[in-house]
Amino acid sequence: MEKIVSVRLSNERSCGVHIGASLKGLGRALARFAAGRRALVVAPGPVARRYAPAVLKGLNAAGFEAELLTIPDGERHKNLGTVAKIYKAALAARLDRKSVVVALGGGVTGDVVGFAAATYLRGVPVAQVPTTLLAMVDASIGGKTGVDLPEGKNLVGAFWQPALVWMDLSVLKSLPDREWRTGAAEVVKYGLIADRRLLEIMRSETLDSLRRKPALLAEVVTRAAACKARVVSADERETKGLREILNLGHTFGHALETATGYSSYTHGEAVAVGMCAAARLGARLRTFKGSEVAAVDDLVRRWGLPARARRPVSRAKVLAAMARDKKGASRFVVPFGWSKAEVVEGVPLPMVEDVLSEVGM
Ligand SMILES: NC(=O)c1ccc[n+]([C@@H]2O[C@H](COP(=O)([O-])OP(=O)(O)OC[C@H]3O[C@@H](n4cnc5c(N)ncnc54)[C@H](O)[C@@H]3O)[C@@H](O)[C@H]2O)c1
Ligand SMILES: [Zn+2]
């Protein structure tokens, strides 16, 4: 059963997030949006091989002239070189502003293809078709697009809201375990900041059990997507500080990723350690109980995620990364009891260092 979560945007616009849709059905849905009948589907190799045929078939059946561009896979290709490849393919396919670009893949694909769509001819419609759990619950919703520079991640980008977000949950069957877990970390985050039922589900299921329960998986993705959609609707361009709540565990997590050179932890693994750190900060600030901290550790481990750094990491590097973080090293999102979180400013450095020690950072 398909569910639709609506992201309300400024100027009476909105974006439908379709959960439980079929890849083949995308063509028919897009035919209602796009004024033209040309489409470019962009996907990384492993995703293109498995899933592009169904998307192309649906587009063709709906009257589109659709081309496929396969891009190199992985974060190291989330760059301007790949954007140039997409422009080239768009020109070759004679896309105009009535055409549509389809981003089929994980968050890397969504970001780089979304950015190319935002800038090609000053903007053509894009459909986000996320195929990782992380992209479904997070990256595909909200309109942030961009690429990395050699100097750092996500340094170039644009806000470009998709025409629609289209999720076929059956594609998760081929998702490697580690990618499932990294997405699960973000789901746990939504449970901790906003959704009690989601938290309960994550506390009672495991990766194996969830994979065997398609209806429950649909509920999990729908709830997580709805959390993201609510926050985006309230603060579309991240100007009001409301989106900041989504950063629970991320100040610590980004610091761990940066200090280890993005090679040892997936994003979700780093965020898991970060959430355990944020829980400890909550305990010190008396917004979270000691028993709740232990429960967060258990929850993270239940999903095969680390609750503390696996190996010693340079404290100097961690602190330097936190200081460079947009939020600074004294501003943190902290849990306030279950399923609620707030930003706390002016956290003293010794308290931050104590928390870092407790999670092995
Ligand atoms: N725009 C945003 O708001 C936002 C939010 C969060 C993260 N992001 C970005 O998302 C990126 C991470 O996304 P990700 O975790 O999805 O990584 P990813 O896109 O690199 O995908 C992970 C791997 O899984 C493969 N894959 C994808 N779908 C598959 C499937 N169904 N079956 C088998 N393999 C599959 C991919 O080819 C890739 O090798 C980062 O670049 C991050 O900056 C963006
Ligand atoms: Zn994240």
CSV table of C-alpha atoms and ligand atoms in Angstrom, one decimal:
chain,number,residue,atom,x,y,z
A,1,MET,CA,0.0,0.0,0.0
A,2,GLU,CA,1.4,3.3,-1.1
A,3,LYS,CA,1.6,6.1,1.5
A,4,ILE,CA,2.2,9.8,0.7
A,5,VAL,CA,3.9,12.2,3.1
A,6,SER,CA,3.6,15.8,2.0
A,7,VAL,CA,6.4,18.3,2.5
A,8,ARG,CA,4.8,21.8,2.6
A,9,LEU,CA,7.0,24.4,1.1
A,10,SER,CA,7.0,28.2,0.7
A,11,ASN,CA,4.8,29.9,-2.0
A,12,GLU,CA,2.1,27.3,-1.8
A,13,ARG,CA,4.4,24.6,-3.2
A,14,SER,CA,4.6,21.1,-1.8
A,15,CYS,CA,6.5,17.9,-2.5
A,16,GLY,CA,4.9,14.5,-2.3
A,17,VAL,CA,7.0,11.7,-0.8
A,18,HIS,CA,5.6,8.4,-2.1
A,19,ILE,CA,6.4,5.4,0.1
A,20,GLY,CA,5.8,1.9,-1.0
A,21,ALA,CA,5.5,2.9,-4.7
A,22,SER,CA,6.8,0.7,-7.5
A,23,LEU,CA,9.7,1.7,-9.7
A,24,LYS,CA,7.7,1.0,-12.8
A,25,GLY,CA,4.9,3.4,-11.6
A,26,LEU,CA,7.2,6.4,-11.5
A,27,GLY,CA,6.7,7.2,-15.2
A,28,ARG,CA,3.0,7.5,-14.9
A,29,ALA,CA,3.4,9.8,-11.8
A,30,LEU,CA,5.9,12.0,-13.6
A,31,ALA,CA,3.7,12.3,-16.6
A,32,ARG,CA,1.3,14.3,-14.4
A,33,PHE,CA,4.1,16.7,-13.4
A,34,ALA,CA,6.4,17.2,-16.4
A,35,ALA,CA,5.2,19.4,-19.2
A,36,GLY,CA,7.7,17.7,-21.6
A,37,ARG,CA,8.3,14.0,-22.4
A,38,ARG,CA,12.1,13.7,-22.2
A,39,ALA,CA,13.8,12.2,-19.2
A,40,LEU,CA,17.3,11.4,-18.1
A,41,VAL,CA,17.8,8.7,-15.5
A,42,VAL,CA,21.1,8.9,-13.6
A,43,ALA,CA,22.3,6.0,-11.4
A,44,PRO,CA,25.6,4.5,-10.2
A,45,GLY,CA,26.6,1.2,-11.8
A,46,PRO,CA,25.4,-1.2,-9.1
A,47,VAL,CA,22.0,0.5,-8.8
A,48,ALA,CA,21.6,1.1,-12.6
A,49,ARG,CA,22.2,-2.6,-13.4
A,50,ARG,CA,19.5,-3.8,-10.9
A,51,TYR,CA,16.9,-1.1,-11.0
A,52,ALA,CA,17.2,1.2,-14.0
A,53,PRO,CA,15.4,-1.2,-16.4
A,54,ALA,CA,12.1,-1.0,-14.4
A,55,VAL,CA,12.3,2.8,-14.2
A,56,LEU,CA,13.0,3.1,-17.9
A,57,LYS,CA,10.2,0.7,-18.8
A,58,GLY,CA,7.7,2.7,-16.7
A,59,LEU,CA,8.9,6.0,-18.3
A,60,ASN,CA,8.6,4.6,-21.8
A,61,ALA,CA,5.2,3.2,-21.1
A,62,ALA,CA,4.1,6.7,-19.9
A,63,GLY,CA,5.3,8.2,-23.2
A,64,PHE,CA,8.7,9.5,-22.2
A,65,GLU,CA,11.8,9.4,-24.3
A,66,ALA,CA,14.2,8.3,-21.5
A,67,GLU,CA,17.9,7.9,-21.5
A,68,LEU,CA,20.1,6.3,-18.9
A,69,LEU,CA,23.4,7.7,-17.6
A,70,THR,CA,25.5,5.5,-15.4
A,71,ILE,CA,27.8,7.4,-13.1
A,72,PRO,CA,30.8,6.1,-11.0
A,73,ASP,CA,29.8,4.9,-7.6
A,74,GLY,CA,30.9,6.3,-4.2
A,75,GLU,CA,31.4,9.4,-2.2
A,76,ARG,CA,34.7,10.2,-3.9
A,77,HIS,CA,32.7,10.8,-7.1
A,78,LYS,CA,30.4,13.3,-5.5
A,79,ASN,CA,32.2,16.1,-7.3
A,80,LEU,CA,32.1,18.6,-10.1
A,81,GLY,CA,33.5,16.1,-12.5
A,82,THR,CA,30.4,13.9,-12.2
A,83,VAL,CA,28.2,17.0,-12.5
A,84,ALA,CA,29.9,17.8,-15.8
A,85,LYS,CA,29.2,14.3,-17.0
A,86,ILE,CA,25.5,14.8,-16.1
A,87,TYR,CA,25.4,18.1,-18.0
A,88,LYS,CA,26.9,16.5,-21.0
A,89,ALA,CA,24.4,13.6,-21.0
A,90,ALA,CA,21.5,16.1,-20.5
A,91,LEU,CA,22.7,18.0,-23.6
A,92,ALA,CA,23.1,14.9,-25.6
A,93,ALA,CA,19.5,13.8,-24.6
A,94,ARG,CA,18.3,17.3,-25.6
A,95,LEU,CA,16.7,18.0,-22.2
A,96,ASP,CA,15.0,21.3,-21.9
A,97,ARG,CA,13.4,22.9,-18.9
A,98,LYS,CA,10.2,20.9,-19.4
A,99,SER,CA,12.2,17.7,-19.1
A,100,VAL,CA,12.9,15.7,-16.0
A,101,VAL,CA,16.0,14.3,-14.4
A,102,VAL,CA,15.6,11.1,-12.2
A,103,ALA,CA,18.2,10.6,-9.4
A,104,LEU,CA,18.1,6.8,-8.8
A,105,GLY,CA,20.5,5.7,-6.0
A,106,GLY,CA,21.7,6.5,-2.5
A,107,GLY,CA,22.4,9.9,-1.0
A,108,VAL,CA,25.5,10.5,-3.0
A,109,THR,CA,23.5,10.1,-6.2
A,110,GLY,CA,20.6,12.3,-4.9
A,111,ASP,CA,23.0,15.1,-3.9
A,112,VAL,CA,25.1,15.2,-7.1
A,113,VAL,CA,22.2,14.6,-9.5
A,114,GLY,CA,20.0,17.1,-7.6
A,115,PHE,CA,22.8,19.7,-7.9
A,116,ALA,CA,23.2,19.1,-11.6
A,117,ALA,CA,19.4,19.4,-12.1
A,118,ALA,CA,19.4,22.7,-10.0
A,119,THR,CA,21.9,24.3,-12.2
A,120,TYR,CA,21.4,22.8,-15.8
A,121,LEU,CA,19.6,25.5,-17.8
A,122,ARG,CA,19.2,27.3,-14.4
A,123,GLY,CA,17.1,24.4,-13.1
A,124,VAL,CA,15.1,21.4,-14.4
A,125,PRO,CA,12.7,19.3,-12.4
A,126,VAL,CA,14.2,16.4,-10.5
A,127,ALA,CA,12.6,13.2,-9.2
A,128,GLN,CA,14.4,11.7,-6.2
A,129,VAL,CA,14.3,7.9,-6.2
A,130,PRO,CA,16.3,6.9,-3.2
A,131,THR,CA,17.5,3.3,-3.0
A,132,THR,CA,19.3,3.3,0.4
A,133,LEU,CA,17.6,3.5,3.8
A,134,LEU,CA,19.6,6.6,4.6
A,135,ALA,CA,18.5,8.4,1.4
A,136,MET,CA,14.9,7.4,2.0
A,137,VAL,CA,14.6,8.7,5.5
A,138,ASP,CA,17.0,11.6,5.1
A,139,ALA,CA,18.9,12.7,2.0
A,140,SER,CA,16.1,12.6,-0.6
A,141,ILE,CA,13.8,14.8,1.5
A,142,GLY,CA,14.4,18.5,2.0
A,143,GLY,CA,15.9,19.8,-1.2
A,144,LYS,CA,19.5,20.1,-0.1
A,145,THR,CA,21.8,19.1,-3.0
A,146,GLY,CA,25.5,19.5,-3.5
A,147,VAL,CA,29.0,18.1,-4.1
A,148,ASP,CA,32.3,17.8,-2.2
A,149,LEU,CA,35.4,19.8,-3.0
A,150,PRO,CA,39.0,18.5,-2.3
A,151,GLU,CA,38.9,20.9,0.7
A,152,GLY,CA,35.9,19.3,2.3
A,153,LYS,CA,32.4,17.7,2.1
A,154,ASN,CA,29.3,19.5,0.7
A,155,LEU,CA,31.0,22.8,0.1
A,156,VAL,CA,29.1,23.6,-3.1
A,157,GLY,CA,25.4,23.1,-3.4
A,158,ALA,CA,21.9,24.5,-3.9
A,159,PHE,CA,18.5,24.1,-2.4
A,160,TRP,CA,16.5,22.4,-5.1
A,161,GLN,CA,13.2,20.8,-4.1
A,162,PRO,CA,12.4,17.6,-6.0
A,163,ALA,CA,9.2,17.4,-8.0
A,164,LEU,CA,8.5,14.2,-6.1
A,165,VAL,CA,10.3,11.6,-4.0
A,166,TRP,CA,9.5,8.0,-5.0
A,167,MET,CA,10.4,5.0,-2.8
A,168,ASP,CA,10.1,1.4,-3.8
A,169,LEU,CA,11.0,-0.4,-0.6
A,170,SER,CA,11.7,-3.7,-2.3
A,171,VAL,CA,15.0,-2.3,-3.6
A,172,LEU,CA,16.3,-2.5,0.0
A,173,LYS,CA,16.5,-6.3,-0.5
A,174,SER,CA,19.9,-5.9,-2.2
A,175,LEU,CA,21.2,-3.2,0.3
A,176,PRO,CA,24.3,-4.4,2.1
A,177,ASP,CA,24.0,-4.8,5.9
A,178,ARG,CA,26.4,-2.0,6.7
A,179,GLU,CA,24.3,0.4,4.6
A,180,TRP,CA,21.1,-0.7,6.4
A,181,ARG,CA,22.7,0.0,9.7
A,182,THR,CA,23.9,3.4,8.7
A,183,GLY,CA,20.3,4.3,7.7
A,184,ALA,CA,19.0,2.8,11.0
A,185,ALA,CA,21.2,5.2,12.9
A,186,GLU,CA,19.2,8.1,11.4
A,187,VAL,CA,15.9,6.3,12.2
A,188,VAL,CA,17.0,5.9,15.8
A,189,LYS,CA,17.7,9.6,15.7
A,190,TYR,CA,14.2,10.5,14.7
A,191,GLY,CA,12.9,8.2,17.5
A,192,LEU,CA,15.1,10.1,20.0
A,193,ILE,CA,14.1,13.6,18.9
A,194,ALA,CA,10.5,13.3,17.9
A,195,ASP,CA,8.7,10.0,17.5
A,196,ARG,CA,8.0,7.7,20.5
A,197,ARG,CA,6.4,4.9,18.5
A,198,LEU,CA,9.4,4.9,16.2
A,199,LEU,CA,11.6,4.6,19.2
A,200,GLU,CA,9.6,1.7,20.5
A,201,ILE,CA,9.8,-0.1,17.2
A,202,MET,CA,13.6,0.3,17.0
A,203,ARG,CA,13.9,-0.9,20.6
A,204,SER,CA,12.0,-4.1,19.9
A,205,GLU,CA,13.1,-5.0,16.4
A,206,THR,CA,16.4,-5.9,14.9
A,207,LEU,CA,17.8,-5.6,11.4
A,208,ASP,CA,16.9,-9.2,10.6
A,209,SER,CA,13.3,-8.9,12.0
A,210,LEU,CA,12.6,-5.6,10.3
A,211,ARG,CA,13.7,-7.0,7.0
A,212,ARG,CA,11.2,-9.8,7.3
A,213,LYS,CA,8.3,-7.4,8.0
A,214,PRO,CA,7.5,-5.3,5.0
A,215,ALA,CA,4.5,-3.6,6.6
A,216,LEU,CA,6.5,-2.6,9.7
A,217,LEU,CA,9.4,-1.4,7.5
A,218,ALA,CA,6.9,0.8,5.6
A,219,GLU,CA,5.7,2.2,8.9
A,220,VAL,CA,9.3,2.9,10.0
A,221,VAL,CA,10.2,4.7,6.7
A,222,THR,CA,6.9,6.6,6.7
A,223,ARG,CA,7.4,7.8,10.3
A,224,ALA,CA,11.0,8.8,9.7
A,225,ALA,CA,10.2,10.6,6.4
A,226,ALA,CA,7.4,12.4,8.2
A,227,CYS,CA,9.7,13.6,10.9
A,228,LYS,CA,12.1,15.0,8.3
A,229,ALA,CA,9.2,16.5,6.3
A,230,ARG,CA,7.8,18.3,9.3
A,231,VAL,CA,11.1,19.9,10.2
A,232,VAL,CA,11.8,20.9,6.5
A,233,SER,CA,8.3,22.4,6.2
A,234,ALA,CA,9.0,24.5,9.3
A,235,ASP,CA,12.4,25.7,8.1
A,236,GLU,CA,12.8,25.1,4.4
A,237,ARG,CA,16.0,26.9,3.9
A,238,GLU,CA,17.6,26.3,7.3
A,239,THR,CA,17.3,30.0,8.3
A,240,LYS,CA,15.3,29.6,11.5
A,241,GLY,CA,17.4,27.1,13.3
A,242,LEU,CA,14.6,24.6,13.5
A,243,ARG,CA,16.4,22.1,11.2
A,244,GLU,CA,19.2,22.1,13.8
A,245,ILE,CA,17.3,19.5,15.9
A,246,LEU,CA,18.1,17.0,13.1
A,247,ASN,CA,21.7,17.3,14.2
A,248,LEU,CA,21.4,15.2,17.3
A,249,GLY,CA,24.6,13.2,17.5
A,250,HIS,CA,26.0,14.9,14.4
A,251,THR,CA,28.4,17.4,16.0
A,252,PHE,CA,30.2,14.6,17.7
A,253,GLY,CA,29.6,12.3,14.8
A,254,HIS,CA,31.0,14.7,12.2
A,255,ALA,CA,34.0,15.2,14.4
A,256,LEU,CA,34.6,11.5,14.6
A,257,GLU,CA,34.3,11.1,10.8
A,258,THR,CA,36.7,14.1,10.2
A,259,ALA,CA,39.2,13.0,12.8
A,260,THR,CA,39.4,9.5,11.3
A,261,GLY,CA,39.6,10.8,7.7
A,262,TYR,CA,36.2,9.4,6.6
A,263,SER,CA,37.7,6.0,6.3
A,264,SER,CA,36.8,4.0,9.5
A,265,TYR,CA,33.2,4.8,10.2
A,266,THR,CA,30.1,5.1,7.9
A,267,HIS,CA,28.1,8.3,8.6
A,268,GLY,CA,25.5,6.3,10.6
A,269,GLU,CA,28.2,4.6,12.7
A,270,ALA,CA,29.7,8.0,13.6
A,271,VAL,CA,26.3,9.4,14.4
A,272,ALA,CA,25.6,6.4,16.6
A,273,VAL,CA,28.7,7.2,18.7
A,274,GLY,CA,27.6,10.8,18.6
A,275,MET,CA,24.1,10.0,19.9
A,276,CYS,CA,25.6,8.1,22.8
A,277,ALA,CA,27.8,11.2,23.5
A,278,ALA,CA,24.8,13.5,23.3
A,279,ALA,CA,22.9,11.3,25.7
A,280,ARG,CA,25.8,11.6,28.2
A,281,LEU,CA,25.8,15.3,27.8
A,282,GLY,CA,22.0,15.2,28.5
A,283,ALA,CA,22.8,13.3,31.7
A,284,ARG,CA,25.3,15.9,32.8
A,285,LEU,CA,22.9,18.7,32.0
A,286,ARG,CA,20.1,16.8,33.8
A,287,THR,CA,17.8,16.6,30.8
A,288,PHE,CA,18.3,12.8,30.4
A,289,LYS,CA,18.5,10.1,33.1
A,290,GLY,CA,21.4,7.7,33.6
A,291,SER,CA,19.1,4.8,32.9
A,292,GLU,CA,18.1,6.4,29.6
A,293,VAL,CA,21.8,6.8,28.6
A,294,ALA,CA,22.2,3.0,29.1
A,295,ALA,CA,19.1,2.4,27.0
A,296,VAL,CA,20.5,4.5,24.2
A,297,ASP,CA,23.7,2.5,24.2
A,298,ASP,CA,21.7,-0.8,24.1
A,299,LEU,CA,19.6,0.5,21.3
A,300,VAL,CA,22.5,1.5,19.2
A,301,ARG,CA,24.2,-1.9,19.7
A,302,ARG,CA,21.0,-3.7,18.9
A,303,TRP,CA,21.3,-2.2,15.4
A,304,GLY,CA,24.9,-3.3,15.1
A,305,LEU,CA,26.2,0.2,15.5
A,306,PRO,CA,29.1,1.3,17.8
A,307,ALA,CA,28.2,3.1,21.1
A,308,ARG,CA,31.8,4.3,21.4
A,309,ALA,CA,34.8,4.8,19.2
A,310,ARG,CA,36.3,1.5,18.1
A,311,ARG,CA,39.9,2.7,18.3
A,312,PRO,CA,41.6,5.7,20.1
A,313,VAL,CA,41.3,8.9,18.2
A,314,SER,CA,43.2,12.1,18.4
A,315,ARG,CA,41.4,14.4,20.9
A,316,ALA,CA,43.1,17.5,19.3
A,317,LYS,CA,41.6,16.5,15.9
A,318,VAL,CA,38.2,15.9,17.4
A,319,LEU,CA,38.1,19.3,19.1
A,320,ALA,CA,39.5,21.0,16.0
A,321,ALA,CA,36.7,19.5,13.9
A,322,MET,CA,34.1,20.5,16.4
A,323,ALA,CA,35.3,24.0,16.5
A,324,ARG,CA,35.1,24.2,12.7
A,325,ASP,CA,31.6,22.8,12.7
A,326,LYS,CA,29.0,25.4,11.8
A,327,LYS,CA,27.5,25.1,15.3
A,328,GLY,CA,30.7,25.6,17.2
A,329,ALA,CA,32.0,23.6,20.0
A,330,SER,CA,29.7,24.8,22.7
A,331,ARG,CA,26.3,24.4,21.0
A,332,PHE,CA,24.7,20.9,21.1
A,333,VAL,CA,21.5,19.2,20.4
A,334,VAL,CA,20.7,17.2,23.6
A,335,PRO,CA,17.9,14.8,24.4
A,336,PHE,CA,15.3,16.0,26.9
A,337,GLY,CA,13.8,12.8,28.0
A,338,TRP,CA,12.5,10.3,25.4
A,339,SER,CA,11.6,11.5,22.0
A,340,LYS,CA,12.4,15.2,22.6
A,341,ALA,CA,15.5,17.2,22.0
A,342,GLU,CA,16.6,20.8,22.3
A,343,VAL,CA,19.6,22.9,21.4
A,344,VAL,CA,21.7,23.8,24.5
A,345,GLU,CA,24.2,26.7,24.2
A,346,GLY,CA,27.3,27.5,26.2
A,347,VAL,CA,28.2,23.9,27.2
A,348,PRO,CA,31.5,24.2,29.1
A,349,LEU,CA,34.5,22.6,27.4
A,350,PRO,CA,35.5,20.4,30.4
A,351,MET,CA,32.0,18.9,30.2
A,352,VAL,CA,32.4,18.2,26.5
A,353,GLU,CA,35.8,16.6,27.1
A,354,ASP,CA,34.4,14.4,29.9
A,355,VAL,CA,31.7,13.1,27.5
A,356,LEU,CA,34.3,12.6,24.7
A,357,SER,CA,36.3,10.4,27.1
A,358,GLU,CA,33.3,8.3,28.0
A,359,VAL,CA,32.7,7.4,24.4
A,360,GLY,CA,36.4,6.8,23.6
A,361,MET,CA,36.9,10.0,21.6
B,1,LIG,N1,20.9,16.2,1.0
B,1,LIG,C1,20.8,15.8,2.2
B,1,LIG,O1,19.9,16.4,2.9
B,1,LIG,C2,21.6,14.7,2.8
B,1,LIG,C3,21.3,14.2,4.1
B,1,LIG,C4,22.0,13.1,4.5
B,1,LIG,C5,23.1,12.6,3.8
B,1,LIG,N2,23.4,13.2,2.6
B,1,LIG,C6,24.5,12.7,1.8
B,1,LIG,O2,24.2,11.3,1.4
B,1,LIG,C7,25.4,10.6,1.2
B,1,LIG,C8,25.3,9.2,1.8
B,1,LIG,O3,24.3,8.5,1.2
B,1,LIG,P1,24.2,6.9,1.3
B,1,LIG,O4,24.5,6.5,2.7
B,1,LIG,O5,22.9,6.6,0.7
B,1,LIG,O6,25.5,6.5,0.4
B,1,LIG,P2,25.6,6.1,-1.1
B,1,LIG,O7,24.8,6.9,-2.0
B,1,LIG,O8,27.1,6.1,-1.4
B,1,LIG,O9,25.1,4.6,-1.2
B,1,LIG,C9,25.8,3.6,-0.5
B,1,LIG,C10,26.2,2.4,-1.4
B,1,LIG,O10,25.0,1.6,-1.6
B,1,LIG,C11,24.9,1.3,-3.0
B,1,LIG,N3,23.4,1.1,-3.1
B,1,LIG,C12,22.5,2.1,-3.2
B,1,LIG,N4,21.3,1.5,-3.2
B,1,LIG,C13,21.4,0.2,-3.2
B,1,LIG,C14,20.5,-0.9,-3.3
B,1,LIG,N5,19.2,-0.8,-3.2
B,1,LIG,N6,21.1,-2.2,-3.3
B,1,LIG,C15,22.4,-2.3,-3.3
B,1,LIG,N7,23.3,-1.3,-3.2
B,1,LIG,C16,22.8,-0.1,-3.2
B,1,LIG,C17,25.4,2.5,-3.7
B,1,LIG,O11,25.7,2.2,-5.0
B,1,LIG,C18,26.6,2.8,-2.8
B,1,LIG,O12,27.7,1.9,-3.1
B,1,LIG,C19,26.5,11.5,1.7
B,1,LIG,O13,27.2,12.1,0.6
B,1,LIG,C20,25.8,12.6,2.5
B,1,LIG,O14,26.5,13.8,2.4
B,1,LIG,C21,22.6,14.2,2.1
B,2,ZN,ZN,23.1,12.2,9.3
